[in-house]
PDB file of C-alpha atoms in Angstrom:
ATOM      1  CA  ALA X 187       3.899   9.161 -15.005  1.00 77.00           C
ATOM      2  CA  GLN X 188       2.102   9.740 -11.770  1.00 84.00           C
ATOM      3  CA  SER X 189       3.467  10.417  -8.277  1.00 90.00           C
ATOM      4  CA  VAL X 190       2.680  11.700  -4.992  1.00 94.00           C
ATOM      5  CA  THR X 191       4.821  13.503  -2.504  1.00 96.00           C
ATOM      6  CA  GLN X 192       4.122  13.654   1.207  1.00 96.00           C
ATOM      7  CA  LEU X 193       5.581  16.501   3.120  1.00 93.00           C
ATOM      8  CA  GLY X 194       6.945  15.501   6.360  1.00 91.00           C
ATOM      9  CA  SER X 195       8.046  11.931   7.184  1.00 93.00           C
ATOM     10  CA  HIS X 196       6.908  12.479  10.816  1.00 96.00           C
ATOM     11  CA  VAL X 197       4.289  14.759  12.261  1.00 97.00           C
ATOM     12  CA  SER X 198       3.603  15.154  15.956  1.00 97.00           C
ATOM     13  CA  VAL X 199       0.379  16.793  17.423  1.00 97.00           C
ATOM     14  CA  SER X 200      -1.287  16.881  20.785  1.00 97.00           C
ATOM     15  CA  GLU X 201      -4.226  14.823  21.604  1.00 97.00           C
ATOM     16  CA  GLY X 202      -7.278  16.991  20.650  1.00 97.00           C
ATOM     17  CA  ALA X 203      -5.351  19.205  18.250  1.00 98.00           C
ATOM     18  CA  LEU X 204      -5.909  19.417  14.398  1.00 98.00           C
ATOM     19  CA  VAL X 205      -4.239  16.821  12.339  1.00 98.00           C
ATOM     20  CA  LEU X 206      -2.993  17.936   8.955  1.00 98.00           C
ATOM     21  CA  LEU X 207      -1.005  15.532   6.665  1.00 98.00           C
ATOM     22  CA  ARG X 208       0.217  17.030   3.352  1.00 98.00           C
ATOM     23  CA  CYS X 209       0.072  15.259   0.080  1.00 97.00           C
ATOM     24  CA  ASN X 210       0.802  16.750  -3.363  1.00 97.00           C
ATOM     25  CA  TYR X 211       0.407  14.949  -6.600  1.00 95.00           C
ATOM     26  CA  SER X 212       1.629  14.925 -10.223  1.00 92.00           C
ATOM     27  CA  SER X 213      -0.455  13.577 -13.019  1.00 85.00           C
ATOM     28  CA  SER X 214      -0.854  14.254 -16.693  1.00 81.00           C
ATOM     29  CA  VAL X 215      -4.360  12.902 -16.473  1.00 81.00           C
ATOM     30  CA  PRO X 216      -7.269  13.289 -14.034  1.00 81.00           C
ATOM     31  CA  PRO X 217      -6.142  11.400 -10.863  1.00 87.00           C
ATOM     32  CA  TYR X 218      -7.835   9.139  -8.445  1.00 90.00           C
ATOM     33  CA  LEU X 219      -6.349   9.805  -5.121  1.00 93.00           C
ATOM     34  CA  PHE X 220      -6.319   7.691  -1.836  1.00 94.00           C
ATOM     35  CA  TRP X 221      -5.363   7.888   1.747  1.00 97.00           C
ATOM     36  CA  TYR X 222      -4.505   4.702   3.537  1.00 96.00           C
ATOM     37  CA  VAL X 223      -3.487   4.068   7.170  1.00 97.00           C
ATOM     38  CA  GLN X 224      -1.192   1.448   8.412  1.00 95.00           C
ATOM     39  CA  TYR X 225      -1.151   0.501  12.156  1.00 93.00           C
ATOM     40  CA  PRO X 226       1.877  -1.300  13.641  1.00 89.00           C
ATOM     41  CA  ASN X 227       2.332  -4.843  12.294  1.00 84.00           C
ATOM     42  CA  GLN X 228      -0.762  -4.593  10.043  1.00 88.00           C
ATOM     43  CA  GLY X 229      -1.625  -4.146   6.360  1.00 90.00           C
ATOM     44  CA  LEU X 230      -2.867  -0.980   4.846  1.00 93.00           C
ATOM     45  CA  GLN X 231      -6.408   0.030   5.367  1.00 94.00           C
ATOM     46  CA  LEU X 232      -8.249   2.446   3.086  1.00 94.00           C
ATOM     47  CA  LEU X 233      -9.294   5.699   4.940  1.00 96.00           C
ATOM     48  CA  LEU X 234     -10.768   7.489   1.934  1.00 95.00           C
ATOM     49  CA  LYS X 235     -10.713   7.996  -1.819  1.00 92.00           C
ATOM     50  CA  TYR X 236     -11.171  10.808  -4.419  1.00 92.00           C
ATOM     51  CA  THR X 237     -12.668   9.656  -7.652  1.00 84.00           C
ATOM     52  CA  SER X 238     -13.651  12.983  -9.360  1.00 78.00           C
ATOM     53  CA  ALA X 239     -17.031  13.418  -7.554  1.00 77.00           C
ATOM     54  CA  ALA X 240     -17.073  15.667  -4.592  1.00 86.00           C
ATOM     55  CA  THR X 241     -13.824  17.535  -3.809  1.00 90.00           C
ATOM     56  CA  LEU X 242     -14.305  17.169  -0.135  1.00 95.00           C
ATOM     57  CA  VAL X 243     -14.037  13.476   0.714  1.00 95.00           C
ATOM     58  CA  LYS X 244     -15.072  12.093   4.059  1.00 95.00           C
ATOM     59  CA  GLY X 245     -13.514   8.923   5.379  1.00 95.00           C
ATOM     60  CA  ILE X 246     -13.535   6.581   8.370  1.00 94.00           C
ATOM     61  CA  ASN X 247     -12.367   7.619  11.932  1.00 94.00           C
ATOM     62  CA  GLY X 248     -13.340  11.245  11.359  1.00 96.00           C
ATOM     63  CA  PHE X 249     -10.762  11.969   8.701  1.00 97.00           C
ATOM     64  CA  GLU X 250     -11.455  14.016   5.593  1.00 97.00           C
ATOM     65  CA  ALA X 251      -9.361  15.320   2.593  1.00 97.00           C
ATOM     66  CA  GLU X 252     -10.029  18.000  -0.005  1.00 95.00           C
ATOM     67  CA  PHE X 253      -8.928  17.712  -3.553  1.00 95.00           C
ATOM     68  CA  LYS X 254      -7.489  21.047  -4.807  1.00 95.00           C
ATOM     69  CA  LYS X 255      -6.601  20.914  -8.500  1.00 92.00           C
ATOM     70  CA  SER X 256      -5.119  24.425  -8.456  1.00 93.00           C
ATOM     71  CA  GLU X 257      -2.699  23.390  -5.758  1.00 94.00           C
ATOM     72  CA  THR X 258      -2.228  19.798  -6.827  1.00 95.00           C
ATOM     73  CA  SER X 259      -2.887  18.734  -3.364  1.00 96.00           C
ATOM     74  CA  PHE X 260      -4.863  16.254  -1.325  1.00 97.00           C
ATOM     75  CA  HIS X 261      -4.124  16.997   2.159  1.00 98.00           C
ATOM     76  CA  LEU X 262      -5.614  14.753   5.029  1.00 98.00           C
ATOM     77  CA  THR X 263      -7.200  16.438   8.109  1.00 98.00           C
ATOM     78  CA  LYS X 264      -8.918  15.597  11.303  1.00 98.00           C
ATOM     79  CA  PRO X 265     -10.262  18.195  13.679  1.00 97.00           C
ATOM     80  CA  SER X 266      -9.310  16.552  16.909  1.00 97.00           C
ATOM     81  CA  ALA X 267      -6.556  14.039  17.168  1.00 97.00           C
ATOM     82  CA  HIS X 268      -7.061  10.865  19.200  1.00 96.00           C
ATOM     83  CA  MET X 269      -4.306   8.632  20.727  1.00 96.00           C
ATOM     84  CA  SER X 270      -5.647   5.779  18.471  1.00 96.00           C
ATOM     85  CA  ASP X 271      -4.799   7.885  15.405  1.00 97.00           C
ATOM     86  CA  ALA X 272      -1.099   7.238  15.945  1.00 97.00           C
ATOM     87  CA  ALA X 273       0.009   5.230  12.874  1.00 97.00           C
ATOM     88  CA  GLU X 274       1.601   5.588   9.367  1.00 97.00           C
ATOM     89  CA  TYR X 275      -0.407   7.256   6.779  1.00 98.00           C
ATOM     90  CA  PHE X 276       0.032   6.858   2.934  1.00 96.00           C
ATOM     91  CA  CYS X 277      -1.088   9.001   0.030  1.00 96.00           C
ATOM     92  CA  ALA X 278      -1.544   7.091  -3.085  1.00 94.00           C
ATOM     93  CA  ILE X 279      -2.544   7.910  -6.747  1.00 92.00           C
ATOM     94  CA  ASN X 280      -4.057   5.966  -9.706  1.00 86.00           C
ATOM     95  CA  TYR X 281      -5.783   7.542 -12.620  1.00 71.00           C
ATOM     96  CA  SER X 282      -9.318   7.678 -13.970  1.00 58.00           C
ATOM     97  CA  GLY X 283     -10.054   4.722 -15.995  1.00 56.00           C
ATOM     98  CA  GLY X 284      -6.880   2.990 -14.770  1.00 53.00           C
ATOM     99  CA  GLY X 285      -9.021   0.303 -13.145  1.00 56.00           C
ATOM    100  CA  ALA X 286      -7.002  -1.831 -10.698  1.00 58.00           C
ATOM    101  CA  ASP X 287      -3.670  -1.190 -12.222  1.00 71.00           C
ATOM    102  CA  GLY X 288      -2.015  -0.821  -8.993  1.00 78.00           C
ATOM    103  CA  LEU X 289      -1.467   2.329  -6.863  1.00 86.00           C
ATOM    104  CA  THR X 290       1.672   4.493  -6.622  1.00 89.00           C
ATOM    105  CA  PHE X 291       2.261   5.298  -2.977  1.00 92.00           C
ATOM    106  CA  GLY X 292       4.069   8.125  -1.191  1.00 94.00           C
ATOM    107  CA  LYS X 293       6.841   7.544   1.287  1.00 93.00           C
ATOM    108  CA  GLY X 294       4.367   7.769   4.237  1.00 95.00           C
ATOM    109  CA  THR X 295       4.088  10.078   7.161  1.00 97.00           C
ATOM    110  CA  HIS X 296       4.223   8.767  10.716  1.00 96.00           C
ATOM    111  CA  LEU X 297       1.792  10.505  12.922  1.00 97.00           C
ATOM    112  CA  ILE X 298       2.656  10.787  16.592  1.00 97.00           C
ATOM    113  CA  ILE X 299       0.081  11.769  19.111  1.00 97.00           C
ATOM    114  CA  GLN X 300       1.328  13.507  22.265  1.00 96.00           C
ATOM    115  CA  PRO X 301      -0.788  13.150  25.421  1.00 93.00           C
TER     116      PRO X 301
ATOM    117  CA  ASP A 369     -15.527  -9.873   6.961  1.00 70.00           C
ATOM    118  CA  ALA A 370     -13.630 -10.637   3.652  1.00 83.00           C
ATOM    119  CA  ARG A 371      -9.915 -10.393   3.950  1.00 93.00           C
ATOM    120  CA  VAL A 372      -6.709 -11.109   2.234  1.00 96.00           C
ATOM    121  CA  THR A 373      -4.672 -13.894   3.963  1.00 97.00           C
ATOM    122  CA  GLN A 374      -0.906 -14.055   3.735  1.00 97.00           C
ATOM    123  CA  THR A 375       1.320 -16.737   4.919  1.00 97.00           C
ATOM    124  CA  PRO A 376       3.828 -16.930   6.535  1.00 97.00           C
ATOM    125  CA  ARG A 377       3.448 -13.813   8.762  1.00 96.00           C
ATOM    126  CA  HIS A 378       7.133 -13.970   9.660  1.00 97.00           C
ATOM    127  CA  LYS A 379      10.123 -15.746   8.130  1.00 97.00           C
ATOM    128  CA  VAL A 380      13.608 -15.769   8.978  1.00 98.00           C
ATOM    129  CA  THR A 381      15.962 -17.539   6.749  1.00 97.00           C
ATOM    130  CA  GLU A 382      19.568 -17.625   5.765  1.00 97.00           C
ATOM    131  CA  MET A 383      21.162 -16.216   2.557  1.00 97.00           C
ATOM    132  CA  GLY A 384      20.881 -18.448  -0.365  1.00 97.00           C
ATOM    133  CA  GLN A 385      17.703 -20.316   0.791  1.00 97.00           C
ATOM    134  CA  GLU A 386      14.506 -20.341  -1.199  1.00 97.00           C
ATOM    135  CA  VAL A 387      11.555 -18.390   0.200  1.00 98.00           C
ATOM    136  CA  THR A 388       7.867 -18.743  -0.855  1.00 98.00           C
ATOM    137  CA  MET A 389       5.179 -16.445   0.340  1.00 98.00           C
ATOM    138  CA  ARG A 390       1.554 -17.162  -0.322  1.00 98.00           C
ATOM    139  CA  CYS A 391      -1.536 -15.127  -0.648  1.00 98.00           C
ATOM    140  CA  GLN A 392      -5.276 -15.948  -0.752  1.00 98.00           C
ATOM    141  CA  PRO A 393      -7.093 -13.018  -2.225  1.00 97.00           C
ATOM    142  CA  ILE A 394     -10.644 -12.194  -1.523  1.00 96.00           C
ATOM    143  CA  LEU A 395     -13.079 -14.373  -3.151  1.00 94.00           C
ATOM    144  CA  GLY A 396     -14.356 -12.848  -6.283  1.00 92.00           C
ATOM    145  CA  HIS A 397     -11.377 -10.333  -6.676  1.00 93.00           C
ATOM    146  CA  ASN A 398      -9.687 -10.916 -10.007  1.00 91.00           C
ATOM    147  CA  THR A 399      -6.748  -8.705  -9.611  1.00 92.00           C
ATOM    148  CA  VAL A 400      -3.840  -9.448  -7.240  1.00 94.00           C
ATOM    149  CA  PHE A 401      -0.890  -7.300  -6.333  1.00 94.00           C
ATOM    150  CA  TRP A 402       2.541  -7.929  -4.662  1.00 96.00           C
ATOM    151  CA  TYR A 403       4.069  -4.883  -2.922  1.00 95.00           C
ATOM    152  CA  ARG A 404       7.328  -4.691  -1.023  1.00 96.00           C
ATOM    153  CA  GLN A 405       7.709  -2.377   1.902  1.00 94.00           C
ATOM    154  CA  THR A 406      11.209  -1.270   3.141  1.00 94.00           C
ATOM    155  CA  MET A 407      12.369   1.795   5.245  1.00 89.00           C
ATOM    156  CA  MET A 408      14.469   3.070   2.429  1.00 89.00           C
ATOM    157  CA  GLN A 409      12.257   2.559  -0.531  1.00 89.00           C
ATOM    158  CA  GLY A 410       8.688   2.689   0.959  1.00 90.00           C
ATOM    159  CA  LEU A 411       6.084   0.680  -0.824  1.00 92.00           C
ATOM    160  CA  GLU A 412       7.053  -0.722  -4.282  1.00 91.00           C
ATOM    161  CA  LEU A 413       4.834  -2.614  -6.610  1.00 91.00           C
ATOM    162  CA  LEU A 414       6.563  -5.756  -7.566  1.00 94.00           C
ATOM    163  CA  ALA A 415       3.953  -7.418  -9.738  1.00 93.00           C
ATOM    164  CA  TYR A 416       0.269  -7.855 -10.464  1.00 91.00           C
ATOM    165  CA  PHE A 417      -2.052 -10.399 -12.014  1.00 92.00           C
ATOM    166  CA  ARG A 418      -5.569 -10.051 -13.495  1.00 91.00           C
ATOM    167  CA  ASN A 419      -7.610 -13.238 -13.958  1.00 91.00           C
ATOM    168  CA  ARG A 420      -4.513 -15.066 -12.998  1.00 93.00           C
ATOM    169  CA  ALA A 421      -2.498 -13.624 -15.979  1.00 92.00           C
ATOM    170  CA  PRO A 422       0.660 -11.682 -15.179  1.00 90.00           C
ATOM    171  CA  LEU A 423       0.107  -8.057 -16.357  1.00 88.00           C
ATOM    172  CA  ASP A 424       3.209  -6.381 -15.021  1.00 84.00           C
ATOM    173  CA  ASP A 425       6.258  -7.548 -13.235  1.00 85.00           C
ATOM    174  CA  SER A 426       8.555  -4.727 -14.091  1.00 85.00           C
ATOM    175  CA  GLY A 427       9.194  -3.950 -10.550  1.00 86.00           C
ATOM    176  CA  MET A 428      10.371  -7.328  -9.665  1.00 91.00           C
ATOM    177  CA  PRO A 429      14.191  -8.514  -9.895  1.00 87.00           C
ATOM    178  CA  LYS A 430      13.801 -11.074 -12.561  1.00 87.00           C
ATOM    179  CA  ASP A 431      16.932 -13.163 -11.769  1.00 92.00           C
ATOM    180  CA  ARG A 432      15.708 -14.348  -8.319  1.00 96.00           C
ATOM    181  CA  PHE A 433      12.023 -13.419  -7.920  1.00 96.00           C
ATOM    182  CA  SER A 434       9.104 -15.140  -9.534  1.00 96.00           C
ATOM    183  CA  ALA A 435       5.335 -14.661  -9.028  1.00 96.00           C
ATOM    184  CA  GLU A 436       2.567 -17.062 -10.023  1.00 95.00           C
ATOM    185  CA  MET A 437      -1.096 -17.718  -9.624  1.00 95.00           C
ATOM    186  CA  PRO A 438      -1.772 -21.455  -9.752  1.00 93.00           C
ATOM    187  CA  ASP A 439      -5.376 -20.770  -9.297  1.00 93.00           C
ATOM    188  CA  ALA A 440      -7.854 -18.053  -8.487  1.00 93.00           C
ATOM    189  CA  THR A 441      -7.450 -18.598  -4.825  1.00 95.00           C
ATOM    190  CA  LEU A 442      -3.674 -18.641  -4.483  1.00 97.00           C
ATOM    191  CA  ALA A 443      -0.899 -16.340  -5.452  1.00 97.00           C
ATOM    192  CA  THR A 444       2.761 -17.021  -4.705  1.00 97.00           C
ATOM    193  CA  LEU A 445       5.869 -14.998  -4.626  1.00 97.00           C
ATOM    194  CA  LYS A 446       9.141 -16.930  -4.621  1.00 97.00           C
ATOM    195  CA  ILE A 447      12.733 -15.729  -4.049  1.00 97.00           C
ATOM    196  CA  GLN A 448      15.597 -18.030  -4.935  1.00 97.00           C
ATOM    197  CA  PRO A 449      18.232 -17.517  -3.825  1.00 96.00           C
ATOM    198  CA  SER A 450      17.424 -14.973  -1.171  1.00 97.00           C
ATOM    199  CA  GLU A 451      19.873 -12.256  -0.105  1.00 97.00           C
ATOM    200  CA  PRO A 452      19.944  -9.997   2.841  1.00 97.00           C
ATOM    201  CA  ARG A 453      18.829  -7.061   0.765  1.00 95.00           C
ATOM    202  CA  ASP A 454      15.443  -8.876   0.167  1.00 97.00           C
ATOM    203  CA  SER A 455      14.592  -8.295   3.931  1.00 97.00           C
ATOM    204  CA  ALA A 456      11.422  -6.570   3.925  1.00 97.00           C
ATOM    205  CA  VAL A 457       7.613  -6.773   4.444  1.00 96.00           C
ATOM    206  CA  TYR A 458       5.901  -8.225   1.564  1.00 97.00           C
ATOM    207  CA  PHE A 459       2.303  -7.281   1.079  1.00 96.00           C
ATOM    208  CA  CYS A 460      -0.449  -8.890  -1.138  1.00 97.00           C
ATOM    209  CA  ALA A 461      -3.518  -6.961  -2.049  1.00 95.00           C
ATOM    210  CA  SER A 462      -6.556  -7.745  -4.226  1.00 94.00           C
ATOM    211  CA  ALA A 463      -9.252  -5.854  -5.954  1.00 91.00           C
ATOM    212  CA  PRO A 464     -12.387  -6.587  -7.855  1.00 89.00           C
ATOM    213  CA  SER A 465     -12.750  -6.211 -11.717  1.00 80.00           C
ATOM    214  CA  GLY A 466     -12.640  -2.581 -12.648  1.00 74.00           C
ATOM    215  CA  ALA A 467     -12.134  -1.170  -9.173  1.00 76.00           C
ATOM    216  CA  ASN A 468      -9.107   0.623  -7.928  1.00 77.00           C
ATOM    217  CA  VAL A 469      -9.511   0.232  -4.226  1.00 85.00           C
ATOM    218  CA  LEU A 470      -7.105  -2.342  -2.950  1.00 90.00           C
ATOM    219  CA  THR A 471      -7.563  -4.602  -0.021  1.00 93.00           C
ATOM    220  CA  PHE A 472      -4.295  -5.341   1.684  1.00 94.00           C
ATOM    221  CA  GLY A 473      -3.143  -8.568   3.634  1.00 96.00           C
ATOM    222  CA  ALA A 474      -1.307  -8.153   6.806  1.00 95.00           C
ATOM    223  CA  GLY A 475       1.940  -8.766   5.164  1.00 96.00           C
ATOM    224  CA  SER A 476       4.859 -11.371   5.466  1.00 97.00           C
ATOM    225  CA  ARG A 477       7.949 -10.014   7.218  1.00 97.00           C
ATOM    226  CA  LEU A 478      11.067 -11.682   5.729  1.00 98.00           C
ATOM    227  CA  THR A 479      14.402 -11.458   7.358  1.00 98.00           C
ATOM    228  CA  VAL A 480      17.383 -12.836   5.443  1.00 97.00           C
ATOM    229  CA  LEU A 481      20.545 -13.354   7.454  1.00 96.00           C
TER     230      LEU A 481
END
């Protein structure tokens, strides 16, 4: 079985500060990992995905994530937070070769940006 | 810009009533998912279809929930009878063949009184 754990249900940073959202995974097979963002009253939007190519993945809106097998982590970062980054962020997992068999999501991290 | 369309966006109903939520997947996407989002449980996979055939509905309460794909352009999720604990946001998502990137609709917010 696969799972992801997001550390911290709420993260608060100042505008312009580094954003770090943590995700650790558990999988018995090579995983595919994803970060999605959800703005209020909207569906989930793909930020970036790791599918066993480069371990450092760049996504939209200046976000990036690094796959670290030794730490079973896939943390999401952004060098400088913007007010528009305030949203709910979800880490998700599937497995290589799993095709579109559905993603398993973490509980989500609510990112708060302080002016 | 291709998108997944869900209706209704909001639904308030009384306990015991039937509720039907509809989803139009992106044209050409052959896999359709239903997720439920609540504060307590987060995002839960209820069911999914590939080429209109149900592949997994183990996440769905069988006694009151049913999901179907009458045709390639329509997926439905029905709750009968509805209960207050069904109050949640229900998301539909679709994906093309062999791909594991899901595109989500905006969701249907259900409130059962």
